[in-house]
Coordinates of C-alpha atoms in Angstrom, one line a residue:
M28 CA 13.6 5.6 1.1
Y29 CA 10.4 6.9 0.1
G30 CA 8.6 6.6 3.4
S31 CA 6.3 3.6 3.8
R32 CA 5.8 1.5 6.8
G33 CA 7.3 0.9 10.3
A34 CA 5.0 0.3 13.3
A35 CA 4.7 -3.5 13.2
T36 CA 2.2 -3.6 16.0
L37 CA -0.2 -1.5 13.9
S38 CA -0.6 -4.0 11.5
T39 CA -0.9 -6.9 13.9
R40 CA -3.7 -4.9 15.8
R41 CA -5.5 -4.4 12.6
A42 CA -5.4 -8.0 11.6
S43 CA -6.8 -8.7 14.9
A44 CA -9.5 -6.3 14.2
A45 CA -9.9 -8.0 11.0
V46 CA -10.7 -11.3 12.5
L47 CA -13.1 -9.9 14.9
G48 CA -14.9 -8.1 12.1
A49 CA -15.3 -11.2 10.2
A50 CA -16.5 -12.9 13.2
L51 CA -19.1 -10.3 13.5
L52 CA -20.2 -10.6 10.0
L53 CA -20.5 -14.4 10.3
A54 CA -22.7 -13.6 13.4
G55 CA -25.2 -11.5 11.3
C56 CA -24.2 -8.4 13.0
S57 CA -24.3 -5.0 11.2
S58 CA -24.8 -1.4 11.8
S59 CA -28.1 -1.5 10.2
G60 CA -29.3 -4.3 12.6
D61 CA -29.9 -6.5 9.4
G62 CA -27.3 -8.8 8.6
G63 CA -29.4 -11.2 6.5
D64 CA -29.3 -9.5 3.2
A65 CA -26.1 -8.4 1.2
E66 CA -26.5 -4.7 1.8
G67 CA -26.7 -5.3 5.5
K68 CA -23.8 -7.7 5.7
D69 CA -21.5 -4.6 4.3
K70 CA -22.4 -2.5 7.3
K71 CA -19.6 -2.0 9.9
A72 CA -19.9 -0.8 13.4
G73 CA -17.5 1.8 14.7
A74 CA -17.6 5.2 12.7
G75 CA -20.5 4.1 10.3
I76 CA -17.8 2.8 7.8
T77 CA -19.4 0.6 5.1
Q78 CA -18.0 -1.1 2.1
R79 CA -18.4 0.8 -1.1
P80 CA -20.8 -0.5 -3.6
E81 CA -19.0 -3.2 -5.7
E82 CA -19.4 -1.1 -8.8
A83 CA -17.1 1.4 -7.3
G84 CA -14.4 -1.1 -7.0
P85 CA -13.5 -4.6 -5.6
F86 CA -11.4 -3.5 -2.7
W87 CA -12.2 -4.2 1.0
V88 CA -12.6 -1.0 3.5
N89 CA -11.1 -1.9 6.9
P90 CA -13.7 -0.4 9.4
D91 CA -11.2 -0.4 12.2
G92 CA -8.5 1.5 10.4
N93 CA -6.6 4.3 11.9
A94 CA -8.8 6.8 9.9
A95 CA -11.8 5.2 11.2
Q96 CA -10.7 5.2 14.6
Q97 CA -10.0 8.9 14.5
L98 CA -13.1 9.6 12.8
A99 CA -15.1 7.9 15.5
A100 CA -13.1 10.0 18.2
L101 CA -13.9 13.3 16.4
E102 CA -17.7 12.3 16.2
Q103 CA -17.7 11.7 19.7
S104 CA -16.2 14.8 20.7
D105 CA -18.3 16.7 18.3
E106 CA -15.4 18.0 16.0
K107 CA -17.7 17.9 12.9
D108 CA -15.3 20.0 10.5
Q109 CA -12.3 17.6 11.2
A110 CA -14.5 14.4 11.2
E111 CA -15.8 15.4 7.8
Q112 CA -12.2 15.6 6.5
I113 CA -11.2 12.3 7.8
R114 CA -14.3 10.6 6.6
K115 CA -12.5 11.1 3.2
I116 CA -9.9 8.7 4.0
A117 CA -11.9 6.4 6.5
E118 CA -14.5 5.3 3.6
Q119 CA -11.7 4.5 1.0
P120 CA -10.0 1.1 0.7
T121 CA -6.4 1.5 1.7
A122 CA -3.6 -1.3 1.7
E123 CA -2.6 -3.3 4.9
W124 CA 1.0 -3.6 5.4
I125 CA 1.9 -6.9 6.7
S126 CA 4.5 -6.9 9.5
P127 CA 6.8 -9.5 10.2
E128 CA 5.1 -10.7 13.4
N129 CA 2.7 -13.3 12.8
P130 CA 2.3 -12.7 8.9
E131 CA 0.2 -15.8 8.4
E132 CA -2.5 -14.4 11.1
Q133 CA -2.5 -11.2 9.7
A134 CA -3.0 -12.2 6.1
R135 CA -5.6 -14.7 7.1
G136 CA -7.4 -11.8 9.2
F137 CA -7.4 -9.4 6.3
T138 CA -8.6 -11.7 3.7
E139 CA -11.2 -13.4 5.7
A140 CA -12.7 -10.2 6.7
A141 CA -12.6 -9.0 3.0
D142 CA -14.0 -12.3 1.8
E143 CA -16.7 -12.3 4.0
A144 CA -17.7 -8.6 2.8
G145 CA -17.5 -9.9 -0.8
R146 CA -14.3 -7.9 -1.4
T147 CA -10.6 -8.1 -2.4
A148 CA -7.8 -7.4 0.4
L149 CA -5.0 -5.2 -0.6
L150 CA -1.9 -6.2 1.1
V151 CA 1.7 -4.8 1.0
L152 CA 4.7 -7.0 1.7
Y153 CA 7.7 -4.5 2.8
N154 CA 10.1 -6.8 4.5
I155 CA 13.1 -7.7 2.2
P156 CA 16.6 -7.7 3.9
H157 CA 18.4 -4.8 4.3
R158 CA 15.1 -2.6 3.4
D159 CA 15.1 1.0 2.6
C160 CA 19.1 1.2 3.1
G161 CA 18.9 1.7 6.8
Q162 CA 16.9 4.9 6.4
Y163 CA 13.5 6.0 8.3
S164 CA 11.9 2.6 7.3
G165 CA 15.2 0.6 7.6
G166 CA 14.9 -3.0 8.8
G167 CA 13.6 -6.1 7.1
A168 CA 14.0 -9.9 7.5
A169 CA 17.1 -11.1 9.2
D170 CA 18.2 -12.9 6.1
G171 CA 17.0 -14.9 3.0
D172 CA 15.7 -17.8 4.9
A173 CA 13.5 -15.6 7.5
Y174 CA 12.2 -13.6 4.5
R175 CA 11.1 -16.8 2.7
D176 CA 9.3 -18.0 5.9
F177 CA 7.6 -14.7 6.1
V178 CA 6.4 -15.1 2.5
D179 CA 5.2 -18.6 3.1
G180 CA 3.4 -17.6 6.0
V181 CA 1.4 -14.7 4.0
A182 CA 0.7 -17.3 1.4
R183 CA -0.8 -19.8 4.0
G184 CA -2.8 -16.9 5.2
I185 CA -4.2 -15.7 2.0
G186 CA -5.0 -19.2 0.8
D187 CA -7.8 -19.3 -1.9
R188 CA -9.3 -16.1 -1.0
S189 CA -8.9 -12.9 -3.2
A190 CA -6.0 -10.7 -2.6
T191 CA -4.0 -8.1 -4.5
V192 CA -0.4 -8.0 -3.3
I193 CA 2.0 -4.9 -3.9
L194 CA 5.6 -6.5 -3.5
E195 CA 8.2 -4.6 -1.8
P196 CA 8.2 -1.1 -2.5
D197 CA 11.6 0.4 -3.6
A198 CA 13.1 -3.0 -3.4
V199 CA 14.3 -3.1 -7.2
L200 CA 14.8 0.4 -7.4
H201 CA 17.3 0.5 -4.6
L202 CA 19.3 -2.2 -6.6
V203 CA 19.5 0.3 -9.6
D204 CA 20.0 3.6 -7.8
G205 CA 23.1 2.3 -6.0
C206 CA 21.4 2.3 -2.5
T207 CA 21.6 -1.2 -1.9
P208 CA 25.3 -2.8 -1.6
E209 CA 26.2 -4.8 -4.4
E210 CA 27.0 -7.9 -2.2
F211 CA 23.1 -8.1 -1.6
H212 CA 21.8 -7.8 -5.1
E213 CA 22.0 -11.6 -6.0
E214 CA 20.1 -12.5 -3.0
R215 CA 17.6 -9.8 -3.5
Y216 CA 16.7 -11.0 -7.1
D217 CA 16.3 -14.6 -5.8
L218 CA 14.0 -13.3 -3.1
L219 CA 11.8 -11.3 -5.2
K220 CA 11.6 -13.9 -7.8
G221 CA 10.6 -16.7 -5.3
A222 CA 8.1 -14.3 -3.8
V223 CA 6.4 -13.6 -7.1
A224 CA 6.2 -17.3 -7.8
R225 CA 5.0 -18.1 -4.4
L226 CA 2.2 -15.6 -4.2
G227 CA 1.3 -15.9 -7.9
A228 CA 0.6 -19.4 -7.5
L229 CA -2.2 -18.8 -5.4
K230 CA -5.7 -19.2 -6.8
N231 CA -7.1 -15.7 -6.4
T232 CA -4.0 -13.6 -5.7
K233 CA -2.7 -11.0 -8.1
V234 CA 1.0 -9.7 -7.7
Y235 CA 2.5 -6.4 -8.5
L236 CA 6.1 -6.0 -8.2
D237 CA 7.2 -2.4 -7.4
A238 CA 8.8 -0.4 -10.1
G239 CA 9.6 3.0 -8.4
N240 CA 8.2 6.2 -9.5
A241 CA 8.2 9.0 -12.2
G242 CA 10.8 11.2 -10.5
W243 CA 13.6 8.9 -9.8
G244 CA 15.0 8.0 -13.3
H245 CA 14.1 6.6 -16.6
P246 CA 12.4 3.2 -17.5
D247 CA 15.5 2.0 -19.3
Q248 CA 17.3 1.8 -16.0
I249 CA 15.0 -0.7 -14.2
F250 CA 13.3 -2.8 -16.8
E251 CA 16.1 -5.4 -16.8
P252 CA 16.2 -5.6 -13.1
L253 CA 12.5 -6.1 -13.1
K254 CA 12.9 -9.1 -15.3
W255 CA 15.6 -10.5 -13.0
A256 CA 13.3 -10.0 -10.1
G257 CA 10.4 -12.1 -11.8
I258 CA 8.3 -9.6 -13.5
D259 CA 7.3 -11.8 -16.1
Q260 CA 5.6 -14.2 -13.5
A261 CA 3.9 -11.3 -12.0
D262 CA 0.4 -9.8 -13.0
G263 CA 2.2 -6.6 -13.3
F264 CA 4.0 -3.7 -11.4
S265 CA 3.1 -0.8 -9.3
V266 CA 4.4 2.7 -9.3
N267 CA 4.2 5.9 -7.2
V268 CA 4.0 3.9 -3.8
S269 CA 4.3 6.3 -0.9
N270 CA 5.1 9.2 -3.3
F271 CA 3.4 12.1 -4.8
Y272 CA 3.8 12.2 -8.6
T273 CA 0.8 13.0 -10.5
T274 CA -1.3 10.3 -12.0
E275 CA -0.5 11.8 -15.4
D276 CA 3.1 11.5 -14.9
S277 CA 2.8 8.1 -13.3
L278 CA 0.8 7.1 -16.4
A279 CA 3.5 8.2 -18.9
Y280 CA 6.2 6.5 -16.7
G281 CA 4.2 3.1 -16.3
K282 CA 3.5 3.1 -20.0
Q283 CA 7.0 3.5 -20.9
L284 CA 8.1 0.8 -18.8
A285 CA 5.3 -1.6 -19.7
A286 CA 6.6 -1.5 -23.3
K287 CA 9.9 -2.8 -22.1
V288 CA 8.5 -5.6 -20.1
G289 CA 6.1 -7.2 -22.4
G290 CA 3.1 -5.0 -22.1
K291 CA 2.6 -5.8 -18.4
H292 CA -0.1 -4.0 -16.7
F293 CA 0.4 -1.7 -13.8
V294 CA -1.3 0.1 -10.7
I295 CA -0.7 3.6 -9.6
D296 CA -0.6 4.7 -6.0
T297 CA -2.8 7.9 -6.0
S298 CA -3.2 8.2 -2.1
R299 CA -1.3 11.4 -1.7
N300 CA -0.8 12.9 -5.4
G301 CA -3.4 15.1 -5.7
N302 CA -1.0 18.2 -5.6
G303 CA 1.7 16.6 -7.3
P304 CA 5.2 16.4 -5.6
Y305 CA 6.8 18.7 -3.2
T306 CA 9.5 21.1 -4.8
E307 CA 10.9 23.0 -2.1
G308 CA 13.6 22.2 0.6
A309 CA 16.4 19.8 0.7
P310 CA 15.8 17.4 -2.7
D311 CA 16.6 14.3 -0.6
E312 CA 13.9 15.0 1.9
R313 CA 11.2 16.2 -0.4
W314 CA 9.4 13.0 -0.3
C315 CA 9.3 12.7 3.5
N316 CA 6.0 14.1 5.0
P317 CA 6.0 17.3 2.5
P318 CA 3.4 19.9 3.3
G319 CA 0.6 21.1 1.1
R320 CA -0.1 17.7 -0.2
A321 CA -3.5 16.3 -1.1
L322 CA -5.5 13.2 -1.5
G323 CA -5.5 11.9 -5.0
E324 CA -8.1 9.8 -7.1
T325 CA -10.0 7.6 -4.9
P326 CA -9.2 3.9 -5.5
T327 CA -10.8 2.4 -8.5
T328 CA -10.4 -0.1 -11.4
K329 CA -11.9 2.3 -13.9
T330 CA -8.7 4.1 -15.0
A331 CA -7.6 6.3 -17.7
D332 CA -5.7 3.6 -19.8
P333 CA -6.3 -0.1 -20.4
L334 CA -2.7 -0.8 -19.2
V335 CA -3.7 0.5 -15.8
D336 CA -5.4 -2.2 -13.7
A337 CA -6.2 0.3 -10.9
Y338 CA -5.6 3.4 -8.9
L339 CA -5.0 2.3 -5.4
W340 CA -4.2 4.0 -2.1
V341 CA -1.1 1.8 -1.2
K342 CA 0.4 4.2 1.2
R343 CA -2.3 4.8 4.0
P344 CA -2.9 8.7 4.1
G345 CA -2.2 10.0 7.4
E346 CA 0.7 7.6 8.3
S347 CA 4.0 9.1 8.6
D348 CA 6.9 8.9 6.2
G349 CA 9.4 9.0 9.1
E350 CA 10.8 11.4 11.7
C351 CA 11.2 14.5 9.5
K352 CA 9.3 17.8 9.5
G353 CA 7.9 17.1 13.0
G354 CA 6.6 13.6 12.1
P355 CA 6.5 10.6 14.1
K356 CA 8.3 7.4 13.2
A357 CA 7.4 5.8 9.8
G358 CA 4.1 4.1 9.7
E359 CA 2.8 5.8 12.8
W360 CA -0.7 7.8 12.4
W361 CA -0.4 11.4 12.4
P362 CA -3.6 13.1 12.9
E363 CA -2.9 16.5 12.1
Y364 CA -1.2 15.4 8.6
A365 CA -4.1 13.4 7.9
V366 CA -6.5 16.3 8.4
K367 CA -4.3 18.6 6.2
L368 CA -4.2 15.9 3.4
A369 CA -7.8 15.6 3.2
E370 CA -8.3 19.5 3.3
G371 CA -6.0 19.6 0.3
T372 CA -8.6 18.1 -1.8
D373 CA -11.1 20.9 -1.4

C-alpha cells in the first residue's frame, strides 16, 4: 500500500551490473587508474560515483543504479543543473530490492560487489504472498513454498558476506489494519518467522522486520503481531519504509514500539522525508508520489538515539510509488520526480 517495488527486471539488471562491478574491482580497475590501494579500489566507472568514506557509513553505493545512469546521461548532455541535483541521490547508498527472478544471483551479485568495496549490502525482500493487498505493488510469491524457496535463494546468495536486510515492508502492518484477509494470516506469520530465522542465521547478516510508520496507528496495535512474526529473533525492526513521516515522528513511534518488544533497535527510512508527509488530496492516496517532497537525512549509523541503528534510504528516491499523479508503474524510475526530490533539499 505504501508504494515500494515492482519492476523485477530492474533488480535483475542491477545485480548483473553488480557482478560486473565486482569483476572490474578484482581486475584492479578504477576511475583513478590506480587499483592497487584501498582508495583506488573504491573508485567506480560511469558517472564518477565512488564509495563514501568508511567513517560516513558502512553501506555500499551502487555505481550503476538508476540515479547514476541518469547522472551520466545528464553530464554527457551538459545539463549541469539537473546533474547537480541527481548527484545528491547517486552518491548515496540505497537499498536493492530483490525480485523473484534469480534471487540467489541478485543477492550474490550485490553482496560480492559490496564486499569487494569493503562495504555492507543493503537489501530488501518484498515478495510475501498476497503482497500489498492487490494494490499498486500487488503480487508476491505464488504460495508459501515459493516464498520459502525465494528466501533460501537469497540466503545462499548472501552467504557469509555482510548484508543488512529489510524484511517485507507492510507485511505485518497489513495483517493488523485489515488489508490482508484473515485466511492468510497464519501462513504469513509462519513465513515471516521462518525468513527471520533463515536470514538471521547467516554469519554477517542483520535482519530488520518491517513495522509500519508513524502515521498509520499506534504501537499497541502492532507489537504482538511483530512478536508472532519473529521480532524476538530479528536484529530489530524498520519504520517509515517508502513513506514520508519526519525523522522526529518516526523516532518517537519507533521508541514507543521498541519499549513493547524488548528494547529492540530499529532503523528509519529517511529517503524522502525531508519535508514530512503530504497533507492534501485524498487521504488514501497521499503516500503515492506526493508533490513537494524532499530527500531526508543521508544514510548513516550516527543517529539521534542509541536505539536507532541507522538512517537508511530504503525506498530508492526517484522510483515511482505507482501509477498515480502521473507516475509510471511502481518501482520504475521517474527522472522528473527524482530531480524534484533533490531540489526539495535546497
